[in-house]
Amino acid sequence: SHCLGGRLRHVLPLEQLEAMWDAYKDLPKFAFFNGGSAHDYSTRWEVMALASEALDPELEKWLLRMLARDDANNTIILLRSDHGLQGGPTTMEFSTQMEQRRPWTA
């Protein structure tokens, strides 16, 4: 399921990151968030696609809040993405098989 307590599960870590920034205002921080919104490897592509698309507006809102903070000029936010949706018949492709075996070198 992509929900937890009636809320999108990928929103919770974003809220926790923001709460950490609030709780430790004067300390250097490092945080890592791996959203995983399209990593249920379901055969239901429409479910994975909806979960991926649901992350975008939430991530945008979070970024806008973080960039509006007083400490934004002392903060680095890196965004990265990986392979996107994966599952179903695409797992038969050679490149997908290689990535699953060696994700850092494919």
Short mmCIF file of N, CA, C and O in Angstrom, two decimals:
data_model
loop_
_atom_site.label_atom_id
_atom_site.label_comp_id
_atom_site.label_asym_id
_atom_site.label_seq_id
_atom_site.Cartn_x
_atom_site.Cartn_y
_atom_site.Cartn_z
N SER A 1 0.84 -1.19 0.00
CA SER A 1 0.00 0.00 0.00
C SER A 1 0.88 1.25 0.00
O SER A 1 1.95 1.27 0.59
N HIS A 2 0.40 2.28 -0.63
CA HIS A 2 1.15 3.53 -0.71
C HIS A 2 0.69 4.53 0.34
O HIS A 2 1.12 5.67 0.34
N CYS A 3 -0.21 4.10 1.22
CA CYS A 3 -0.72 4.97 2.27
C CYS A 3 -0.40 4.37 3.63
O CYS A 3 -0.31 3.16 3.80
N LEU A 4 -0.26 5.25 4.60
CA LEU A 4 -0.02 4.85 5.98
C LEU A 4 -0.85 5.78 6.84
O LEU A 4 -0.62 7.00 6.83
N GLY A 5 -1.83 5.24 7.51
CA GLY A 5 -2.71 6.07 8.32
C GLY A 5 -3.50 7.07 7.48
O GLY A 5 -3.75 8.19 7.92
N GLY A 6 -3.85 6.68 6.26
CA GLY A 6 -4.61 7.56 5.39
C GLY A 6 -3.78 8.64 4.72
O GLY A 6 -4.32 9.53 4.08
N ARG A 7 -2.46 8.57 4.86
CA ARG A 7 -1.57 9.57 4.25
C ARG A 7 -0.59 8.86 3.34
O ARG A 7 -0.22 7.72 3.58
N LEU A 8 -0.15 9.56 2.32
CA LEU A 8 0.85 8.99 1.42
C LEU A 8 2.12 8.70 2.22
O LEU A 8 2.63 9.58 2.92
N ARG A 9 2.64 7.49 2.09
CA ARG A 9 3.76 7.09 2.93
C ARG A 9 5.04 7.86 2.63
O ARG A 9 5.90 7.99 3.49
N HIS A 10 5.21 8.38 1.42
CA HIS A 10 6.44 9.10 1.12
C HIS A 10 6.44 10.52 1.68
O HIS A 10 7.46 11.18 1.67
N VAL A 11 5.30 11.00 2.19
CA VAL A 11 5.24 12.32 2.82
C VAL A 11 5.84 12.27 4.22
O VAL A 11 6.46 13.23 4.67
N LEU A 12 5.70 11.15 4.90
CA LEU A 12 6.16 11.05 6.28
C LEU A 12 7.66 11.30 6.44
O LEU A 12 8.06 12.07 7.32
N PRO A 13 8.54 10.70 5.63
CA PRO A 13 9.97 11.01 5.78
C PRO A 13 10.29 12.48 5.48
O PRO A 13 11.18 13.06 6.11
N LEU A 14 9.58 13.08 4.54
CA LEU A 14 9.82 14.50 4.25
C LEU A 14 9.47 15.35 5.47
O LEU A 14 10.20 16.28 5.81
N GLU A 15 8.37 15.01 6.12
CA GLU A 15 8.00 15.74 7.34
C GLU A 15 9.02 15.52 8.44
O GLU A 15 9.32 16.45 9.20
N GLN A 16 9.55 14.32 8.54
CA GLN A 16 10.57 14.04 9.56
C GLN A 16 11.86 14.81 9.30
O GLN A 16 12.50 15.29 10.22
N LEU A 17 12.24 14.91 8.03
CA LEU A 17 13.43 15.70 7.69
C LEU A 17 13.23 17.16 8.09
O LEU A 17 14.12 17.79 8.67
N GLU A 18 12.07 17.69 7.78
CA GLU A 18 11.78 19.08 8.14
C GLU A 18 11.77 19.26 9.66
O GLU A 18 12.29 20.25 10.17
N ALA A 19 11.20 18.31 10.39
CA ALA A 19 11.18 18.38 11.85
C ALA A 19 12.60 18.32 12.42
O ALA A 19 12.90 19.00 13.41
N MET A 20 13.49 17.54 11.79
CA MET A 20 14.87 17.48 12.23
C MET A 20 15.54 18.84 12.05
O MET A 20 16.28 19.30 12.92
N TRP A 21 15.28 19.49 10.93
CA TRP A 21 15.85 20.81 10.70
C TRP A 21 15.36 21.80 11.76
O TRP A 21 16.12 22.63 12.24
N ASP A 22 14.09 21.69 12.13
CA ASP A 22 13.52 22.57 13.16
C ASP A 22 14.11 22.28 14.53
O ASP A 22 14.40 23.19 15.30
N ALA A 23 14.28 21.01 14.86
CA ALA A 23 14.74 20.62 16.19
C ALA A 23 16.21 20.94 16.43
O ALA A 23 16.61 21.21 17.57
N TYR A 24 17.01 20.92 15.39
CA TYR A 24 18.46 21.13 15.54
C TYR A 24 18.92 22.30 14.68
O TYR A 24 19.81 22.17 13.85
N LYS A 25 18.32 23.44 14.90
CA LYS A 25 18.55 24.62 14.05
C LYS A 25 20.02 25.02 13.95
O LYS A 25 20.47 25.42 12.90
N ASP A 26 20.74 24.94 15.05
CA ASP A 26 22.11 25.46 15.07
C ASP A 26 23.19 24.41 14.83
O ASP A 26 24.37 24.71 14.95
N LEU A 27 22.80 23.20 14.51
CA LEU A 27 23.77 22.13 14.30
C LEU A 27 23.83 21.73 12.83
O LEU A 27 22.81 21.73 12.14
N PRO A 28 25.02 21.37 12.34
CA PRO A 28 25.09 20.83 10.97
C PRO A 28 24.31 19.53 10.89
O PRO A 28 24.26 18.76 11.85
N LYS A 29 23.71 19.30 9.76
CA LYS A 29 22.88 18.11 9.59
C LYS A 29 23.17 17.45 8.26
O LYS A 29 23.57 18.09 7.30
N PHE A 30 22.93 16.15 8.23
CA PHE A 30 22.95 15.40 6.98
C PHE A 30 21.76 14.45 7.04
O PHE A 30 21.51 13.81 8.04
N ALA A 31 21.02 14.39 5.95
CA ALA A 31 19.87 13.49 5.90
C ALA A 31 19.79 12.88 4.51
O ALA A 31 20.23 13.48 3.53
N PHE A 32 19.23 11.69 4.46
CA PHE A 32 19.06 10.98 3.21
C PHE A 32 17.63 10.46 3.16
O PHE A 32 17.17 9.87 4.13
N PHE A 33 16.95 10.70 2.08
CA PHE A 33 15.59 10.22 1.91
C PHE A 33 15.52 9.42 0.62
O PHE A 33 15.84 9.92 -0.45
N ASN A 34 15.16 8.17 0.74
CA ASN A 34 14.97 7.31 -0.43
C ASN A 34 13.48 7.04 -0.54
O ASN A 34 12.93 6.23 0.18
N GLY A 35 12.85 7.76 -1.47
CA GLY A 35 11.40 7.75 -1.55
C GLY A 35 10.78 6.40 -1.86
O GLY A 35 9.84 5.98 -1.21
N GLY A 36 11.31 5.70 -2.81
CA GLY A 36 10.79 4.39 -3.12
C GLY A 36 9.33 4.35 -3.53
O GLY A 36 8.66 3.37 -3.34
N SER A 37 8.84 5.42 -4.10
CA SER A 37 7.41 5.47 -4.44
C SER A 37 7.04 4.51 -5.57
O SER A 37 5.88 4.15 -5.71
N ALA A 38 8.00 4.10 -6.36
CA ALA A 38 7.70 3.19 -7.47
C ALA A 38 8.45 1.87 -7.33
O ALA A 38 8.77 1.23 -8.30
N HIS A 39 8.74 1.48 -6.11
CA HIS A 39 9.53 0.27 -5.90
C HIS A 39 8.76 -0.87 -5.28
O HIS A 39 9.31 -1.67 -4.54
N ASP A 40 7.49 -0.97 -5.56
CA ASP A 40 6.79 -2.13 -5.03
C ASP A 40 6.85 -3.30 -6.01
O ASP A 40 6.43 -4.40 -5.69
N TYR A 41 7.40 -3.08 -7.17
CA TYR A 41 7.58 -4.10 -8.20
C TYR A 41 6.28 -4.86 -8.46
O TYR A 41 6.25 -6.06 -8.60
N SER A 42 5.22 -4.11 -8.47
CA SER A 42 3.90 -4.66 -8.75
C SER A 42 3.77 -4.93 -10.24
O SER A 42 4.44 -4.33 -11.06
N THR A 43 2.89 -5.82 -10.55
CA THR A 43 2.56 -6.01 -11.97
C THR A 43 1.47 -5.04 -12.39
O THR A 43 1.10 -5.00 -13.54
N ARG A 44 0.97 -4.27 -11.43
CA ARG A 44 -0.05 -3.26 -11.72
C ARG A 44 0.63 -1.92 -11.97
O ARG A 44 0.85 -1.14 -11.07
N TRP A 45 0.97 -1.68 -13.22
CA TRP A 45 1.69 -0.47 -13.60
C TRP A 45 0.94 0.79 -13.23
O TRP A 45 1.53 1.79 -12.86
N GLU A 46 -0.39 0.75 -13.32
CA GLU A 46 -1.15 1.96 -13.01
C GLU A 46 -0.99 2.35 -11.54
O GLU A 46 -0.96 3.54 -11.21
N VAL A 47 -0.83 1.38 -10.66
CA VAL A 47 -0.63 1.68 -9.24
C VAL A 47 0.75 2.31 -9.03
O VAL A 47 0.89 3.31 -8.33
N MET A 48 1.78 1.74 -9.65
CA MET A 48 3.13 2.29 -9.51
C MET A 48 3.21 3.69 -10.12
O MET A 48 3.84 4.58 -9.56
N ALA A 49 2.57 3.90 -11.26
CA ALA A 49 2.60 5.20 -11.91
C ALA A 49 1.92 6.26 -11.04
O ALA A 49 2.43 7.37 -10.88
N LEU A 50 0.79 5.92 -10.48
CA LEU A 50 0.08 6.87 -9.61
C LEU A 50 0.91 7.21 -8.37
O LEU A 50 0.96 8.35 -7.94
N ALA A 51 1.58 6.22 -7.81
CA ALA A 51 2.42 6.46 -6.63
C ALA A 51 3.58 7.38 -6.99
O ALA A 51 3.91 8.30 -6.23
N SER A 52 4.18 7.17 -8.14
CA SER A 52 5.29 8.03 -8.57
C SER A 52 4.83 9.46 -8.81
O SER A 52 5.47 10.42 -8.40
N GLU A 53 3.69 9.58 -9.48
CA GLU A 53 3.16 10.92 -9.77
C GLU A 53 2.72 11.63 -8.50
O GLU A 53 2.80 12.85 -8.43
N ALA A 54 2.30 10.90 -7.49
CA ALA A 54 1.85 11.52 -6.25
C ALA A 54 3.01 12.13 -5.48
O ALA A 54 2.82 13.06 -4.69
N LEU A 55 4.22 11.63 -5.68
CA LEU A 55 5.38 12.16 -4.98
C LEU A 55 5.74 13.56 -5.47
O LEU A 55 6.14 14.41 -4.69
N ASP A 56 5.61 13.83 -6.75
CA ASP A 56 6.06 15.10 -7.32
C ASP A 56 5.49 16.34 -6.63
O ASP A 56 6.25 17.22 -6.22
N PRO A 57 4.17 16.47 -6.50
CA PRO A 57 3.66 17.69 -5.85
C PRO A 57 4.05 17.78 -4.37
O PRO A 57 4.28 18.89 -3.86
N GLU A 58 4.17 16.64 -3.69
CA GLU A 58 4.58 16.66 -2.29
C GLU A 58 6.04 17.08 -2.16
O GLU A 58 6.41 17.84 -1.28
N LEU A 59 6.88 16.59 -3.06
CA LEU A 59 8.28 16.97 -3.06
C LEU A 59 8.43 18.45 -3.39
O LEU A 59 9.24 19.16 -2.78
N GLU A 60 7.63 18.94 -4.33
CA GLU A 60 7.67 20.36 -4.67
C GLU A 60 7.31 21.23 -3.48
O GLU A 60 7.99 22.21 -3.17
N LYS A 61 6.24 20.87 -2.77
CA LYS A 61 5.82 21.64 -1.58
C LYS A 61 6.91 21.63 -0.52
O LYS A 61 7.21 22.66 0.09
N TRP A 62 7.52 20.46 -0.32
CA TRP A 62 8.59 20.35 0.68
C TRP A 62 9.79 21.21 0.29
O TRP A 62 10.35 21.93 1.12
N LEU A 63 10.19 21.13 -0.97
CA LEU A 63 11.33 21.94 -1.43
C LEU A 63 11.05 23.43 -1.27
O LEU A 63 11.93 24.19 -0.83
N LEU A 64 9.85 23.87 -1.62
CA LEU A 64 9.51 25.29 -1.48
C LEU A 64 9.56 25.72 -0.01
O LEU A 64 10.04 26.81 0.30
N ARG A 65 9.07 24.86 0.89
CA ARG A 65 9.15 25.19 2.32
C ARG A 65 10.60 25.25 2.78
O ARG A 65 11.00 26.16 3.52
N MET A 66 11.41 24.28 2.36
CA MET A 66 12.81 24.25 2.78
C MET A 66 13.59 25.44 2.22
O MET A 66 14.43 26.02 2.91
N LEU A 67 13.30 25.81 0.99
CA LEU A 67 14.01 26.94 0.38
C LEU A 67 13.56 28.28 0.94
O LEU A 67 14.28 29.28 0.83
N ALA A 68 12.40 28.34 1.57
CA ALA A 68 11.91 29.58 2.17
C ALA A 68 12.44 29.77 3.60
O ALA A 68 12.23 30.83 4.19
N ARG A 69 13.12 28.81 4.12
CA ARG A 69 13.63 28.88 5.49
C ARG A 69 14.78 29.89 5.60
O ARG A 69 15.47 30.16 4.62
N ASP A 70 14.98 30.38 6.81
CA ASP A 70 16.08 31.31 7.05
C ASP A 70 17.44 30.67 6.81
O ASP A 70 18.38 31.34 6.41
N ASP A 71 17.55 29.38 7.04
CA ASP A 71 18.83 28.70 6.88
C ASP A 71 19.02 28.11 5.48
O ASP A 71 19.95 27.34 5.26
N ALA A 72 18.18 28.47 4.55
CA ALA A 72 18.27 27.90 3.19
C ALA A 72 19.59 28.25 2.51
O ALA A 72 20.11 27.46 1.73
N ASN A 73 20.15 29.41 2.82
CA ASN A 73 21.42 29.79 2.19
C ASN A 73 22.60 29.02 2.77
O ASN A 73 23.72 29.15 2.30
N ASN A 74 22.33 28.21 3.79
CA ASN A 74 23.37 27.40 4.40
C ASN A 74 23.00 25.91 4.30
O ASN A 74 23.38 25.11 5.13
N THR A 75 22.24 25.58 3.27
CA THR A 75 21.73 24.22 3.11
C THR A 75 21.95 23.76 1.67
O THR A 75 21.76 24.53 0.74
N ILE A 76 22.34 22.53 1.52
CA ILE A 76 22.46 21.92 0.21
C ILE A 76 21.45 20.79 0.13
O ILE A 76 21.40 19.93 1.01
N ILE A 77 20.63 20.81 -0.90
CA ILE A 77 19.67 19.75 -1.12
C ILE A 77 20.00 19.10 -2.46
O ILE A 77 20.01 19.78 -3.49
N LEU A 78 20.30 17.83 -2.42
CA LEU A 78 20.60 17.08 -3.64
C LEU A 78 19.41 16.19 -3.97
O LEU A 78 18.91 15.49 -3.09
N LEU A 79 19.00 16.22 -5.21
CA LEU A 79 17.95 15.32 -5.66
C LEU A 79 18.55 14.35 -6.65
O LEU A 79 19.35 14.72 -7.49
N ARG A 80 18.14 13.11 -6.53
CA ARG A 80 18.60 12.12 -7.48
C ARG A 80 17.44 11.22 -7.84
O ARG A 80 16.45 11.15 -7.14
N SER A 81 17.59 10.56 -8.92
CA SER A 81 16.57 9.65 -9.36
C SER A 81 17.25 8.39 -9.86
O SER A 81 18.42 8.41 -10.22
N ASP A 82 16.51 7.32 -9.88
CA ASP A 82 17.10 6.10 -10.41
C ASP A 82 16.34 5.68 -11.65
O ASP A 82 16.02 6.50 -12.50
N HIS A 83 16.01 4.45 -11.76
CA HIS A 83 15.48 3.90 -12.99
C HIS A 83 14.02 4.21 -13.26
O HIS A 83 13.52 3.92 -14.33
N GLY A 84 13.27 4.73 -12.30
CA GLY A 84 11.84 4.94 -12.52
C GLY A 84 11.07 3.65 -12.35
O GLY A 84 11.51 2.74 -11.67
N LEU A 85 9.93 3.57 -12.98
CA LEU A 85 9.09 2.39 -12.83
C LEU A 85 9.81 1.16 -13.36
O LEU A 85 10.45 1.19 -14.40
N GLN A 86 9.67 0.09 -12.62
CA GLN A 86 10.32 -1.15 -13.03
C GLN A 86 9.50 -2.32 -12.53
O GLN A 86 9.13 -2.38 -11.37
N GLY A 87 9.21 -3.22 -13.38
CA GLY A 87 8.42 -4.38 -13.01
C GLY A 87 7.71 -4.91 -14.23
O GLY A 87 7.87 -4.40 -15.34
N GLY A 88 6.93 -5.93 -14.04
CA GLY A 88 6.18 -6.51 -15.15
C GLY A 88 7.10 -6.98 -16.26
O GLY A 88 8.19 -7.49 -16.01
N PRO A 89 6.70 -6.77 -17.53
CA PRO A 89 7.48 -7.30 -18.65
C PRO A 89 8.85 -6.64 -18.83
O PRO A 89 9.73 -7.23 -19.43
N THR A 90 9.07 -5.44 -18.28
CA THR A 90 10.37 -4.80 -18.49
C THR A 90 11.50 -5.52 -17.78
O THR A 90 12.65 -5.31 -18.10
N THR A 91 11.17 -6.34 -16.78
CA THR A 91 12.24 -7.06 -16.09
C THR A 91 12.90 -8.08 -17.01
O THR A 91 13.94 -8.63 -16.67
N MET A 92 12.31 -8.31 -18.16
CA MET A 92 12.90 -9.22 -19.14
C MET A 92 14.00 -8.54 -19.95
O MET A 92 14.80 -9.20 -20.58
N GLU A 93 14.04 -7.21 -19.93
CA GLU A 93 15.04 -6.48 -20.72
C GLU A 93 16.43 -6.68 -20.11
O GLU A 93 16.60 -6.70 -18.89
N PHE A 94 17.42 -6.76 -20.97
CA PHE A 94 18.80 -6.99 -20.53
C PHE A 94 19.28 -5.88 -19.60
O PHE A 94 19.88 -6.14 -18.56
N SER A 95 19.02 -4.62 -19.96
CA SER A 95 19.52 -3.51 -19.14
C SER A 95 18.92 -3.53 -17.74
O SER A 95 19.59 -3.23 -16.75
N THR A 96 17.66 -3.91 -17.63
CA THR A 96 17.02 -4.00 -16.32
C THR A 96 17.64 -5.12 -15.51
O THR A 96 17.90 -4.96 -14.31
N GLN A 97 17.90 -6.25 -16.13
CA GLN A 97 18.52 -7.35 -15.41
C GLN A 97 19.90 -6.97 -14.91
O GLN A 97 20.29 -7.30 -13.79
N MET A 98 20.67 -6.25 -15.73
CA MET A 98 22.00 -5.82 -15.33
C MET A 98 21.93 -4.84 -14.16
O MET A 98 22.72 -4.91 -13.22
N GLU A 99 20.98 -3.93 -14.22
CA GLU A 99 20.86 -2.95 -13.15
C GLU A 99 20.48 -3.62 -11.83
O GLU A 99 20.99 -3.24 -10.77
N GLN A 100 19.61 -4.59 -11.88
CA GLN A 100 19.21 -5.26 -10.65
C GLN A 100 20.36 -6.05 -10.05
O GLN A 100 20.47 -6.17 -8.83
N ARG A 101 21.24 -6.58 -10.88
CA ARG A 101 22.40 -7.31 -10.36
C ARG A 101 23.50 -6.39 -9.86
O ARG A 101 24.16 -6.69 -8.90
N ARG A 102 23.70 -5.28 -10.57
CA ARG A 102 24.79 -4.35 -10.22
C ARG A 102 24.27 -2.92 -10.31
O ARG A 102 24.60 -2.18 -11.26
N PRO A 103 23.48 -2.45 -9.35
CA PRO A 103 22.83 -1.14 -9.47
C PRO A 103 23.79 0.03 -9.54
O PRO A 103 23.46 1.06 -10.10
N TRP A 104 24.99 -0.10 -9.00
CA TRP A 104 25.92 1.05 -8.98
C TRP A 104 26.79 1.11 -10.22
O TRP A 104 27.49 2.08 -10.44
N THR A 105 26.78 0.08 -11.04
CA THR A 105 27.66 0.09 -12.21
C THR A 105 26.92 0.00 -13.52
O THR A 105 27.52 0.12 -14.56
N ALA A 106 25.61 -0.23 -13.48
CA ALA A 106 24.85 -0.40 -14.73
C ALA A 106 24.68 0.91 -15.46
O ALA A 106 24.68 1.96 -14.92
#
